[in-house]
mmCIF file of N, CA and C in Angstrom:
data_model
loop_
_atom_site.group_PDB
_atom_site.id
_atom_site.type_symbol
_atom_site.label_atom_id
_atom_site.label_comp_id
_atom_site.label_asym_id
_atom_site.label_seq_id
_atom_site.Cartn_x
_atom_site.Cartn_y
_atom_site.Cartn_z
ATOM 1 N N UNK A 1 99.819 53.439 73.435
ATOM 2 C CA UNK A 1 100.309 52.183 73.590
ATOM 3 C C UNK A 1 99.324 51.120 73.710
ATOM 4 N N UNK A 2 99.669 49.866 73.612
ATOM 5 C CA UNK A 2 98.614 48.664 73.552
ATOM 6 C C UNK A 2 98.754 47.783 74.645
ATOM 7 N N UNK A 3 97.907 46.905 75.119
ATOM 8 C CA UNK A 3 98.051 45.854 76.149
ATOM 9 C C UNK A 3 99.476 45.183 75.922
ATOM 10 N N UNK A 4 99.694 44.821 74.628
ATOM 11 C CA UNK A 4 100.835 43.967 74.367
ATOM 12 C C UNK A 4 102.187 44.751 74.523
ATOM 13 N N UNK A 5 102.181 46.110 74.316
ATOM 14 C CA UNK A 5 103.424 46.783 74.546
ATOM 15 C C UNK A 5 103.654 46.811 76.214
ATOM 16 N N UNK A 6 102.707 46.958 77.068
ATOM 17 C CA UNK A 6 102.650 46.786 78.347
ATOM 18 C C UNK A 6 103.137 45.367 78.764
ATOM 19 N N UNK A 7 102.710 44.427 78.161
ATOM 20 C CA UNK A 7 103.042 43.045 78.601
ATOM 21 C C UNK A 7 104.431 42.770 78.032
ATOM 22 N N UNK A 8 104.881 43.544 76.789
ATOM 23 C CA UNK A 8 106.225 43.217 76.612
ATOM 24 C C UNK A 8 107.373 43.859 77.646
ATOM 25 N N UNK A 9 106.984 44.998 78.113
ATOM 26 C CA UNK A 9 107.834 45.824 79.010
ATOM 27 C C UNK A 9 107.626 45.197 80.455
ATOM 28 N N UNK A 10 106.598 44.540 80.784
ATOM 29 C CA UNK A 10 106.427 43.997 82.189
ATOM 30 C C UNK A 10 106.078 42.346 81.988
ATOM 31 N N UNK A 11 106.951 41.508 81.426
ATOM 32 C CA UNK A 11 106.596 40.279 81.190
ATOM 33 C C UNK A 11 106.254 39.197 82.453
ATOM 34 N N UNK A 12 106.599 39.642 83.666
ATOM 35 C CA UNK A 12 106.198 38.942 84.851
ATOM 36 C C UNK A 12 104.584 39.177 85.261
ATOM 37 N N UNK A 13 103.952 40.264 84.653
ATOM 38 C CA UNK A 13 102.608 40.703 84.963
ATOM 39 C C UNK A 13 101.498 39.997 83.931
ATOM 40 N N UNK A 14 100.689 39.424 84.644
ATOM 41 C CA UNK A 14 99.488 38.650 83.694
ATOM 42 C C UNK A 14 98.704 39.582 82.932
ATOM 43 N N UNK A 15 98.124 39.080 81.834
ATOM 44 C CA UNK A 15 97.319 40.037 80.972
ATOM 45 C C UNK A 15 96.016 40.576 81.691
ATOM 46 N N UNK A 16 95.493 39.636 82.656
ATOM 47 C CA UNK A 16 94.327 40.039 83.511
ATOM 48 C C UNK A 16 94.719 41.171 84.348
ATOM 49 N N UNK A 17 95.836 41.185 85.013
ATOM 50 C CA UNK A 17 96.268 42.340 85.828
ATOM 51 C C UNK A 17 96.264 43.728 85.173
ATOM 52 N N UNK A 18 96.999 43.448 84.038
ATOM 53 C CA UNK A 18 97.191 44.680 82.981
ATOM 54 C C UNK A 18 95.857 45.156 82.611
ATOM 55 N N UNK A 19 94.964 44.551 82.168
ATOM 56 C CA UNK A 19 93.551 44.805 81.999
ATOM 57 C C UNK A 19 92.698 45.554 83.203
ATOM 58 N N UNK A 20 93.017 44.916 84.243
ATOM 59 C CA UNK A 20 92.293 45.501 85.362
ATOM 60 C C UNK A 20 92.765 46.784 85.886
ATOM 61 N N UNK A 21 94.203 47.061 85.845
ATOM 62 C CA UNK A 21 94.810 48.340 86.109
ATOM 63 C C UNK A 21 94.256 49.258 85.065
ATOM 64 N N UNK A 22 94.274 48.899 83.969
ATOM 65 C CA UNK A 22 94.018 49.832 82.808
ATOM 66 C C UNK A 22 92.452 50.142 82.798
ATOM 67 N N UNK A 23 91.748 49.305 83.316
ATOM 68 C CA UNK A 23 90.226 49.647 83.449
ATOM 69 C C UNK A 23 90.148 50.537 84.725
ATOM 70 N N UNK A 24 90.890 50.403 85.755
ATOM 71 C CA UNK A 24 90.869 51.361 86.930
ATOM 72 C C UNK A 24 91.243 52.600 86.428
ATOM 73 N N UNK A 25 92.349 52.778 85.792
ATOM 74 C CA UNK A 25 92.886 54.048 85.359
ATOM 75 C C UNK A 25 91.963 54.720 84.549
ATOM 76 N N UNK A 26 91.208 54.092 83.496
ATOM 77 C CA UNK A 26 90.199 54.693 82.731
ATOM 78 C C UNK A 26 88.952 55.230 83.429
ATOM 79 N N UNK A 27 88.553 54.524 84.624
ATOM 80 C CA UNK A 27 87.535 54.897 85.492
ATOM 81 C C UNK A 27 87.926 56.282 86.318
ATOM 82 N N UNK A 28 89.351 56.520 86.573
ATOM 83 C CA UNK A 28 89.965 57.504 87.281
ATOM 84 C C UNK A 28 90.112 58.519 86.128
ATOM 85 N N UNK A 29 89.973 58.475 84.948
ATOM 86 C CA UNK A 29 90.321 59.445 83.769
ATOM 87 C C UNK A 29 91.687 59.652 83.716
ATOM 88 N N UNK A 30 92.580 58.660 83.774
ATOM 89 C CA UNK A 30 93.963 58.872 83.804
ATOM 90 C C UNK A 30 94.358 58.561 82.247
ATOM 91 N N UNK A 31 93.736 57.394 81.840
ATOM 92 C CA UNK A 31 93.920 56.920 80.403
ATOM 93 C C UNK A 31 92.505 56.921 79.605
ATOM 94 N N UNK A 32 92.583 56.872 78.518
ATOM 95 C CA UNK A 32 91.396 56.499 77.541
ATOM 96 C C UNK A 32 91.693 55.519 76.568
ATOM 97 N N UNK A 33 90.682 54.708 76.164
ATOM 98 C CA UNK A 33 90.899 53.623 75.309
ATOM 99 C C UNK A 33 90.522 53.969 73.984
ATOM 100 N N UNK A 34 91.257 53.814 72.858
ATOM 101 C CA UNK A 34 90.741 54.148 71.694
ATOM 102 C C UNK A 34 90.715 52.901 70.762
ATOM 103 N N UNK A 35 89.413 52.494 70.392
ATOM 104 C CA UNK A 35 89.374 51.117 69.678
ATOM 105 C C UNK A 35 89.040 50.175 70.461
ATOM 106 N N UNK A 36 88.803 48.886 70.032
ATOM 107 C CA UNK A 36 88.512 47.613 70.858
ATOM 108 C C UNK A 36 89.314 46.505 70.187
ATOM 109 N N UNK A 37 89.324 45.456 71.031
ATOM 110 C CA UNK A 37 90.115 44.333 70.693
ATOM 111 C C UNK A 37 91.581 44.484 70.498
ATOM 112 N N UNK A 38 91.987 43.618 69.650
ATOM 113 C CA UNK A 38 93.516 43.683 69.410
ATOM 114 C C UNK A 38 94.039 44.966 68.896
ATOM 115 N N UNK A 39 93.324 45.825 68.269
ATOM 116 C CA UNK A 39 93.828 47.148 67.632
ATOM 117 C C UNK A 39 93.589 48.211 68.653
ATOM 118 N N UNK A 40 93.099 47.973 69.853
ATOM 119 C CA UNK A 40 92.942 49.060 70.965
ATOM 120 C C UNK A 40 94.077 49.700 71.167
ATOM 121 N N UNK A 41 94.064 51.107 71.335
ATOM 122 C CA UNK A 41 95.153 51.763 72.001
ATOM 123 C C UNK A 41 94.874 52.586 73.087
ATOM 124 N N UNK A 42 95.642 52.631 74.088
ATOM 125 C CA UNK A 42 95.472 53.458 75.091
ATOM 126 C C UNK A 42 96.251 54.786 75.144
ATOM 127 N N UNK A 43 95.597 55.794 75.438
ATOM 128 C CA UNK A 43 96.430 57.182 75.660
ATOM 129 C C UNK A 43 96.168 57.700 76.981
ATOM 130 N N UNK A 44 97.262 58.361 77.324
ATOM 131 C CA UNK A 44 97.189 59.101 78.663
ATOM 132 C C UNK A 44 96.427 60.417 78.519
ATOM 133 N N UNK A 45 95.425 60.749 79.275
ATOM 134 C CA UNK A 45 94.459 61.766 79.107
ATOM 135 C C UNK A 45 95.134 63.250 79.721
ATOM 136 N N UNK A 46 94.808 64.311 79.592
ATOM 137 C CA UNK A 46 95.528 65.479 80.034
ATOM 138 C C UNK A 46 95.516 65.846 81.520
ATOM 139 N N UNK A 47 94.812 64.935 82.206
ATOM 140 C CA UNK A 47 94.581 65.106 83.626
ATOM 141 C C UNK A 47 95.866 65.037 84.301
#
């Protein structure tokens, strides 16, 4: 999924909050980011 996908599902949540949560989840190894910028996709890890 992309940040835009999350933003579309949760229109009341700001982009900065979405990025912060994704970064926290990445640190916890719950999700991983593939790519950079607009084309970045996030995937749930096996944990």
